[in-house]
XYZ file of C-alpha atoms in Angstrom:
265
model
C 0.000 0.000 0.000
C 2.870 2.417 0.761
C 4.411 1.823 -2.689
C 0.998 2.380 -4.286
C 0.587 5.700 -2.501
C 4.082 6.771 -3.483
C 3.425 5.886 -7.140
C -0.071 7.248 -7.617
C -0.287 9.683 -4.707
C -2.745 9.862 -1.826
C -6.320 9.319 -2.817
C -5.439 8.051 -6.312
C -6.381 4.587 -7.652
C -4.453 2.332 -10.050
C -5.653 2.374 -13.671
C -7.757 -0.633 -14.680
C -5.846 -1.249 -17.938
C -2.529 -1.491 -16.075
C -3.885 -3.984 -13.521
C -5.342 -6.134 -16.336
C -2.015 -6.240 -18.160
C -0.156 -7.156 -14.978
C -2.596 -9.961 -14.194
C -2.327 -11.311 -17.743
C 1.458 -11.206 -17.540
C 1.485 -13.044 -14.215
C -0.916 -15.684 -15.582
C 1.241 -16.162 -18.686
C 4.361 -16.592 -16.522
C 2.612 -19.142 -14.330
C 1.394 -21.056 -17.388
C 4.893 -21.095 -18.876
C 6.386 -22.366 -15.594
C 3.700 -25.080 -15.414
C 4.408 -26.237 -18.981
C 8.144 -26.350 -18.311
C 7.699 -28.413 -15.164
C 5.222 -30.707 -16.968
C 7.180 -31.487 -20.117
C 10.729 -30.772 -19.012
C 11.414 -28.610 -22.058
C 13.595 -26.263 -20.056
C 16.488 -28.719 -20.568
C 15.855 -29.017 -24.315
C 15.759 -25.291 -25.119
C 18.506 -22.941 -26.245
C 19.012 -19.445 -24.904
C 17.163 -18.018 -27.914
C 14.043 -20.063 -27.169
C 14.424 -22.697 -29.939
C 13.928 -26.363 -29.053
C 16.850 -28.785 -29.155
C 16.258 -32.041 -31.040
C 17.877 -35.002 -29.313
C 17.973 -38.597 -30.653
C 15.496 -40.937 -28.961
C 16.839 -42.972 -26.099
C 17.388 -46.650 -26.857
C 15.127 -48.951 -24.961
C 16.700 -51.579 -22.781
C 16.752 -54.948 -24.473
C 14.064 -57.298 -23.209
C 16.138 -60.354 -24.061
C 17.895 -61.726 -21.015
C 21.311 -63.321 -21.202
C 21.638 -66.964 -20.150
C 24.727 -66.045 -18.134
C 26.999 -63.065 -17.686
C 29.620 -64.687 -19.943
C 27.195 -65.453 -22.798
C 26.605 -62.924 -25.583
C 23.229 -61.255 -25.906
C 20.906 -62.822 -28.448
C 20.666 -60.852 -31.677
C 17.252 -60.173 -33.152
C 16.343 -61.762 -36.483
C 13.434 -59.429 -37.251
C 13.547 -57.312 -40.388
C 12.493 -54.160 -38.510
C 15.350 -54.502 -36.018
C 17.745 -55.131 -38.854
C 16.839 -51.956 -40.719
C 16.713 -49.896 -37.532
C 20.202 -50.947 -36.469
C 21.488 -50.658 -40.083
C 23.760 -53.671 -39.793
C 25.960 -54.588 -42.713
C 25.330 -57.967 -44.336
C 27.789 -59.984 -46.356
C 26.289 -61.373 -49.553
C 27.267 -65.028 -49.164
C 25.484 -66.547 -52.124
C 25.351 -70.343 -52.296
C 29.073 -71.019 -51.970
C 29.573 -69.567 -48.474
C 31.947 -66.750 -47.557
C 33.976 -66.052 -50.705
C 37.096 -63.912 -50.950
C 35.405 -61.425 -53.271
C 32.252 -61.131 -51.147
C 30.422 -57.829 -51.452
C 29.358 -56.041 -48.277
C 25.891 -54.596 -48.766
C 23.107 -53.120 -46.681
C 20.445 -55.083 -48.518
C 18.479 -57.542 -46.424
C 18.931 -61.128 -47.511
C 17.651 -64.179 -45.704
C 20.127 -67.002 -45.194
C 19.429 -70.696 -45.434
C 21.825 -72.662 -43.183
C 21.485 -75.681 -45.491
C 22.945 -73.693 -48.410
C 25.669 -71.733 -46.580
C 28.927 -73.266 -45.433
C 29.180 -70.973 -42.395
C 26.983 -73.372 -40.424
C 29.406 -76.259 -41.023
C 28.946 -79.686 -42.567
C 26.070 -81.882 -41.399
C 27.611 -85.214 -40.403
C 24.691 -87.598 -40.024
C 26.775 -90.371 -38.459
C 28.078 -88.072 -35.743
C 24.584 -86.706 -35.181
C 23.236 -90.223 -34.694
C 26.011 -91.030 -32.219
C 25.503 -87.823 -30.224
C 21.716 -88.234 -30.024
C 21.621 -91.971 -29.590
C 19.751 -91.511 -26.312
C 16.698 -90.424 -28.335
C 16.331 -93.965 -29.671
C 16.344 -95.285 -26.108
C 13.616 -92.808 -25.210
C 11.644 -93.937 -28.272
C 11.994 -97.564 -27.163
C 10.550 -96.737 -23.760
C 7.734 -94.746 -25.355
C 6.908 -97.632 -27.707
C 6.790 -100.073 -24.792
C 4.473 -97.759 -22.847
C 2.139 -97.255 -25.828
C 1.997 -100.981 -26.586
C 1.220 -101.770 -22.925
C -1.538 -99.134 -22.730
C -3.096 -100.300 -26.017
C -3.059 -103.907 -24.843
C -4.535 -102.969 -21.440
C -7.429 -101.104 -23.069
C -8.172 -104.055 -25.307
C -8.515 -106.415 -22.331
C -12.010 -106.984 -20.924
C -13.365 -108.092 -17.588
C -11.541 -108.051 -14.263
C -8.198 -108.716 -15.914
C -8.506 -105.580 -18.028
C -9.630 -103.498 -15.029
C -6.622 -104.649 -12.982
C -4.208 -103.916 -15.859
C -5.629 -100.434 -16.453
C -5.680 -99.649 -12.714
C -2.067 -100.726 -12.444
C -1.023 -98.383 -15.265
C -3.246 -95.539 -14.049
C -5.285 -95.255 -17.258
C -8.954 -95.500 -18.158
C -10.756 -97.263 -20.960
C -11.314 -94.660 -23.679
C -11.755 -95.224 -27.399
C -10.495 -91.724 -28.202
C -7.291 -92.165 -26.191
C -6.859 -95.613 -27.712
C -6.887 -94.107 -31.212
C -4.395 -91.413 -30.165
C -2.004 -94.012 -28.733
C -2.248 -96.141 -31.862
C -1.511 -93.126 -34.072
C 1.482 -92.128 -31.903
C 2.842 -95.673 -32.073
C 2.378 -95.730 -35.844
C 4.291 -92.454 -36.223
C 7.211 -93.717 -34.131
C 7.423 -96.932 -36.171
C 7.345 -94.974 -39.447
C 10.076 -92.588 -38.310
C 12.249 -95.481 -37.217
C 11.786 -97.309 -40.520
C 12.735 -94.164 -42.457
C 15.892 -93.725 -40.363
C 16.838 -97.367 -40.848
C 16.340 -97.108 -44.606
C 18.436 -93.925 -44.883
C 21.180 -95.508 -42.771
C 21.323 -98.492 -45.120
C 21.614 -96.153 -48.106
C 24.473 -94.239 -46.475
C 26.294 -97.471 -45.619
C 25.902 -98.737 -49.199
C 27.156 -95.451 -50.622
C 30.137 -95.497 -48.270
C 31.031 -99.050 -49.314
C 30.865 -98.159 -53.017
C 33.045 -95.062 -52.562
C 35.521 -97.026 -50.465
C 35.808 -99.668 -53.171
C 36.422 -96.972 -55.795
C 39.129 -95.338 -53.641
C 40.877 -98.669 -53.144
C 40.841 -99.404 -56.877
C 42.227 -95.935 -57.627
C 44.985 -96.396 -55.062
C 45.931 -99.743 -56.633
C 45.860 -98.211 -60.119
C 43.059 -100.447 -61.362
C 40.764 -97.566 -62.437
C 40.580 -93.809 -62.837
C 38.784 -91.577 -60.296
C 35.066 -91.759 -60.967
C 32.038 -90.200 -59.263
C 28.813 -92.155 -59.588
C 25.574 -90.454 -60.552
C 22.360 -90.572 -58.556
C 20.826 -92.999 -61.034
C 23.782 -95.374 -60.560
C 23.475 -95.206 -56.785
C 19.775 -95.976 -57.165
C 20.603 -99.031 -59.303
C 23.116 -100.239 -56.679
C 20.454 -99.807 -53.995
C 17.903 -101.899 -55.914
C 20.489 -104.606 -56.529
C 21.325 -104.699 -52.824
C 17.626 -104.947 -51.876
C 17.123 -107.789 -54.359
C 20.088 -109.674 -52.898
C 18.682 -109.308 -49.378
C 15.242 -110.549 -50.486
C 16.831 -113.459 -52.343
C 18.767 -114.449 -49.231
C 15.534 -114.446 -47.205
C 13.530 -116.198 -49.930
C 10.912 -113.420 -50.149
C 11.408 -112.489 -53.811
C 8.191 -114.117 -55.065
C 6.107 -112.688 -52.221
C 7.371 -109.131 -52.750
C 6.886 -109.382 -56.519
C 3.299 -110.567 -56.030
C 2.538 -107.768 -53.556
C 3.987 -105.197 -55.946
C 1.919 -106.580 -58.829
C -1.318 -106.402 -56.808
C -0.567 -102.869 -55.641
C 0.123 -101.683 -59.182
C -3.047 -103.385 -60.467
C -5.098 -101.652 -57.756
C -3.619 -98.284 -58.741
C -4.516 -98.887 -62.368
C -8.108 -99.769 -61.398
C -8.424 -96.556 -59.371
C -6.804 -94.519 -62.118
C -9.134 -95.713 -64.891
C -12.191 -96.011 -62.628
C -12.663 -99.734 -63.133
């Protein structure tokens, strides 16, 4: 009040326009302070009032490391690739060549066609994962026992199912039979491929021995020749067992049935 009297004199009042401007100025200052405290733009502004543009902060990776010594898992997503702008070596089908071109173009890699993943040794794989066959044997025994227990009737079947902790269910019986069939099919395919690899190894070994002795020149058999060797080996096995006529008859009937279905007879 003293300052007001000194400024305007005793008995004088402050002009209305001046008080309105002062109130508007105070309100604008309060609003500016509120915006600064709300958005934190006071740290991102220059002295001249222009905003500073900072790069966005990188988010912490959500992938956790298996241990502190293990490297962090790299993302295989296309968006992460383009965001990080990683350089990719164009490997082609022959692996990492000396004249490889470093590009920024995204290119998917197939580990079966690139030598960086190493050579797939099937024999070593079978030796390392031999325990899987033992697990399959146990699973086959369990499935056979459960199928047999569900087929039993009367008190004997009840005791067998109670002992195994299963119930009589046609739906579960079909599932067990299908699982057993799949295991048998997978095992037969593996056995057949193993025989083919053994036959191919024997043929190549014989060729190498003949080349070392000087009896023939180096020669690489074609796929058709390997197929002929495989059929000859199968025929010899059937002839040793005496099942040639039976297999020929089964093949003839199967082919005749296909012809009937094909021509709608």
